[in-house]
Short mmCIF file of C-alpha atoms in Angstrom, two decimals:
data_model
loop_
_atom_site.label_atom_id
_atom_site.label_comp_id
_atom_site.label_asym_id
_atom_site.label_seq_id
_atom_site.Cartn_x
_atom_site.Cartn_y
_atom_site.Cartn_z
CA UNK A 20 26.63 2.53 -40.32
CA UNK A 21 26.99 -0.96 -40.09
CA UNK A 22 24.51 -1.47 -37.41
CA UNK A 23 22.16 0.45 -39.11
CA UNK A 24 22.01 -1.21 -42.31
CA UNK A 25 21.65 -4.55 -39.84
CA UNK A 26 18.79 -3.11 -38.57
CA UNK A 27 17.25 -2.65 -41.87
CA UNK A 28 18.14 -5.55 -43.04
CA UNK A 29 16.93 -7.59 -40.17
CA UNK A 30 13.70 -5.68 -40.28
CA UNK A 31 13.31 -6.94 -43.78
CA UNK A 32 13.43 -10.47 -42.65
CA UNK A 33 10.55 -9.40 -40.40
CA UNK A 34 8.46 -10.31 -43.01
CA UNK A 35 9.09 -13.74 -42.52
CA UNK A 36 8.31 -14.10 -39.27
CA UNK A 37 5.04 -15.03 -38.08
CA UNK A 38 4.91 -14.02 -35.14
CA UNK A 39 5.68 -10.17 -36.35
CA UNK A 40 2.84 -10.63 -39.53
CA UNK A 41 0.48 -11.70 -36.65
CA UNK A 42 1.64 -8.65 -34.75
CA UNK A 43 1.85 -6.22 -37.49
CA UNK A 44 -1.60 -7.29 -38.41
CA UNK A 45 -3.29 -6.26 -34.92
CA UNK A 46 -1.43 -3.12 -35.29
CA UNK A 47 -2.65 -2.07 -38.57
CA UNK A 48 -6.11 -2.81 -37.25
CA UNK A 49 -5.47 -0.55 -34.14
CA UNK A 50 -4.05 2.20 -36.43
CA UNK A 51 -7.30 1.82 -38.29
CA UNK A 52 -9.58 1.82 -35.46
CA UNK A 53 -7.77 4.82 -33.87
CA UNK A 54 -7.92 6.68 -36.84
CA UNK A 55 -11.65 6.39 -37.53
CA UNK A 56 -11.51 8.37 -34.00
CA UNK A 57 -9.59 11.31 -35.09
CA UNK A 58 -11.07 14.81 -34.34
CA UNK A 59 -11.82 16.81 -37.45
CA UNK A 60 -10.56 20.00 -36.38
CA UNK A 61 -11.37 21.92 -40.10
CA UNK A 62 -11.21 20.09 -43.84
CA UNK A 63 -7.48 20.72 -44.15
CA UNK A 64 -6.83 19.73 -40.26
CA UNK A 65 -7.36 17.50 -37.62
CA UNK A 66 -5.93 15.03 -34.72
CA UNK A 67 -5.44 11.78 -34.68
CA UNK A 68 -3.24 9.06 -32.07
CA UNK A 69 -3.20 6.32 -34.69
CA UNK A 70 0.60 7.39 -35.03
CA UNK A 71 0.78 5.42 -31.86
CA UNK A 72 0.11 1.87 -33.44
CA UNK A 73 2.77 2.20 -36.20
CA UNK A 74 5.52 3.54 -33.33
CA UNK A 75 4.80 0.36 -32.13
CA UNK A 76 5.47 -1.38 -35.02
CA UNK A 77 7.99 0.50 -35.59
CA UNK A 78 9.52 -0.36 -32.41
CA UNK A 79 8.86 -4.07 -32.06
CA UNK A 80 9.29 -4.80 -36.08
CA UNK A 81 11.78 -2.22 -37.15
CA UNK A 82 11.94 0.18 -39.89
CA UNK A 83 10.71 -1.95 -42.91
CA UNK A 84 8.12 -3.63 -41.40
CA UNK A 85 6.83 -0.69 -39.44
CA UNK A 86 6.52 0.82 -42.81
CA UNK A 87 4.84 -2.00 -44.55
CA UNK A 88 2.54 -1.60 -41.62
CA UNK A 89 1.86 1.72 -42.10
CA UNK A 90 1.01 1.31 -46.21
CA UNK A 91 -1.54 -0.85 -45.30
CA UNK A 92 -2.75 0.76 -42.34
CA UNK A 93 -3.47 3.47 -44.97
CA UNK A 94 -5.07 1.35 -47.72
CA UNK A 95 -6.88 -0.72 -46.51
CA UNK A 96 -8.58 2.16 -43.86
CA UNK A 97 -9.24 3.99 -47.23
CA UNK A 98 -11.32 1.18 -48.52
CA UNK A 99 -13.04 0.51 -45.13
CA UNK A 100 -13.69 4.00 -44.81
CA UNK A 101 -13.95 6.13 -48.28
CA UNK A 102 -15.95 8.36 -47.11
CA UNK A 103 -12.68 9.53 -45.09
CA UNK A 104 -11.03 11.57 -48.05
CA UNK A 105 -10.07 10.41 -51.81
CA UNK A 106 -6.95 7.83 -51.95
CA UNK A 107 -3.66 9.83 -52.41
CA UNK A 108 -0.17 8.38 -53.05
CA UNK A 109 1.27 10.94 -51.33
CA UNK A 110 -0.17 9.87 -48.05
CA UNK A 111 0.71 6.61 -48.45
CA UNK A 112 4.28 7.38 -48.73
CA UNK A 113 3.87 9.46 -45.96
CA UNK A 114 2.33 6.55 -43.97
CA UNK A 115 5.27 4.62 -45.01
CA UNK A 116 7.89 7.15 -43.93
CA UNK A 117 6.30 7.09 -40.79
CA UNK A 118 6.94 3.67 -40.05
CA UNK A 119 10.75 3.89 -41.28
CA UNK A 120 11.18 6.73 -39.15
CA UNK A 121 9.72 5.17 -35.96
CA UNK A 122 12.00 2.49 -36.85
CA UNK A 123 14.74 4.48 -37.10
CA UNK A 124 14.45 5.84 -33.48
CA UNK A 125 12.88 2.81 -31.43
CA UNK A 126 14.34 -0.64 -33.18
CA UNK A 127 16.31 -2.16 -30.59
CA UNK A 128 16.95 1.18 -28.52
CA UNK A 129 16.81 1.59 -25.06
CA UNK A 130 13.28 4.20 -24.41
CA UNK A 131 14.61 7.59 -23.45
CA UNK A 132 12.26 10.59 -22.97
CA UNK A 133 15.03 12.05 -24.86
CA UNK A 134 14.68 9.73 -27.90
CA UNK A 135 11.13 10.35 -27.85
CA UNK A 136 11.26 13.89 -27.73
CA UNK A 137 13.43 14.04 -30.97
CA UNK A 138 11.47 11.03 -32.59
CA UNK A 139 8.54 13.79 -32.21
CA UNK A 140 10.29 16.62 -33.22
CA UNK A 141 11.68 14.87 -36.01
CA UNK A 142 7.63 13.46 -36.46
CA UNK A 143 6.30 16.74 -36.50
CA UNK A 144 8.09 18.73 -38.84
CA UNK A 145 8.83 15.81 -41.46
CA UNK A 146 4.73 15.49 -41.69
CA UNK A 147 3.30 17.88 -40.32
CA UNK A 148 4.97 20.97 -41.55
CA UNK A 149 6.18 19.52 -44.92
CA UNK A 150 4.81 16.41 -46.53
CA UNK A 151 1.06 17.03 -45.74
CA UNK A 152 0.79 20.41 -46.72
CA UNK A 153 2.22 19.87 -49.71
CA UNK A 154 -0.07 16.63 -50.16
CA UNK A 155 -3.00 18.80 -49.67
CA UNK A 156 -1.70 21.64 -52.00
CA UNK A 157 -1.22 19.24 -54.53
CA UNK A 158 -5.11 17.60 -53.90
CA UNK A 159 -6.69 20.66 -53.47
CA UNK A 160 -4.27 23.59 -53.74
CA UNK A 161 -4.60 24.47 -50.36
CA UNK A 162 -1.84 27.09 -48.94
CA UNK A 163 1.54 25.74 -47.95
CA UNK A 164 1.92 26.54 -43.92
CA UNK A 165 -1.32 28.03 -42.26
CA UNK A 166 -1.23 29.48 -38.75
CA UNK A 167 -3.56 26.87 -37.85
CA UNK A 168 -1.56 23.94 -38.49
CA UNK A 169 1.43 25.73 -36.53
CA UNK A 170 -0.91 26.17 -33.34
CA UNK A 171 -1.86 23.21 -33.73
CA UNK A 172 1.21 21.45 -33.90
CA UNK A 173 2.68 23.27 -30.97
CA UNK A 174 -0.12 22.48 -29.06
CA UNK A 175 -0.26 18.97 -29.67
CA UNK A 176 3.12 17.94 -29.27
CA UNK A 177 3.31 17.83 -25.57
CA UNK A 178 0.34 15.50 -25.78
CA UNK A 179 1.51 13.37 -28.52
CA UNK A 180 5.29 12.82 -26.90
CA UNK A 181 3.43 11.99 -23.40
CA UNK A 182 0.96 9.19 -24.85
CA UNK A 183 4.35 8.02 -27.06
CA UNK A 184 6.73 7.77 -24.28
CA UNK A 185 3.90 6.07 -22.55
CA UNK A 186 3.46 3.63 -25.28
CA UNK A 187 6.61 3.08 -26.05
CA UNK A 188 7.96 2.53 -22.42
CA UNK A 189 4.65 0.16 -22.09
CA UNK A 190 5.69 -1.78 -25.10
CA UNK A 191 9.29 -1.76 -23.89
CA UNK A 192 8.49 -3.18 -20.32
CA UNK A 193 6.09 -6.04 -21.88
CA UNK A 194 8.49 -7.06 -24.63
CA UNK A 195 11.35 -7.59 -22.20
CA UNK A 196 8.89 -9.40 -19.72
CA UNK A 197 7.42 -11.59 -22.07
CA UNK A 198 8.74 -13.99 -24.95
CA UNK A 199 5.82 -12.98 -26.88
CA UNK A 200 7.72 -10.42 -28.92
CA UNK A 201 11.03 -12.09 -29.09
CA UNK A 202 12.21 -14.60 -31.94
#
């Protein structure tokens, strides 16, 4: 427990840094720009890799920061892009929780395939199969759990935990090869 409340704590201070507000700031823009690319699948589903950018953050920044990332990744693509849905709390939470669970998993751990399976798991049915169908139930009463978002799921999540592991082991290898990321 102890380590982990370190973590959070020194993922707080993250916001103090430079070097991680420069960084967090190119990865809110690439979570934007990836998400203006996501494919609209039906008005209640579709697919989008911007969750890429904030397991980034998540991984080089930490929990806190990664989440700060991800609350402005969401506001300030909602203003750049209205068109994209109305503005929901909800989402922004969600965006946030994202971050902090990203965090959770990658902060100063060693890249496993095995840590990024359960990072995706746990991914997947925290937002996926319960905070954004209940978002959109609340917006616009839409049903809880459709079949659609199930198949869906399932058949995105090989996908998604290949291009993460990718990312993250990418990330990994440049951060320990570089000073860039290191304070």
């Amino acid at each position: 427990m102890g380590n982990f409340l370190a973590d959070i704590r020194e993922s707080a201070n993250q916001i103090k840094q430079v070097r991680s507000l420069t960084g967090g700031a190119m990865l809110t823009a690439i979570n934007i720009i990836l998400n203006g690319m996501r494919i609209i699948v039906s008005s209640f589903l579709e697919i989008s890799f911007a969750f890429l950018a904030i397991a980034a953050a998540g991984m080089l920044y930490g929990p806190v920061m990664a989440g700060i990332i991800g609350v402005l990744a969401d506001t300030l693509g909602f203003f750049l892009s209205p068109a994209n849905g109305a503005f929901f709390p909800g989402f922004t939470l969600s965006a946030f929780l994202s971050g902090f669970v990203f965090g959770l998993f990658f902060y100063k751990k060693k890249i496993t395939l095995k840590r990024v399976i359960a990072a995706s798991i746990v991914h997947m049915v925290l937002f996926n199969f319960i905070l954004t169908p209940i978002w959109l139930n609340i917006m616009y009463g839409s049903v809880l759990m459709s079949s659609a978002r199930i198949i869906k799921s399932i058949a995105c999540f090989p996908i998604d935990t290949a291009l993460l592991y990718l990312v993250c082991k990418t990330v990994e290898t440049v951060k320990l090869k570089s000073n860039v990321f290191n304070n």
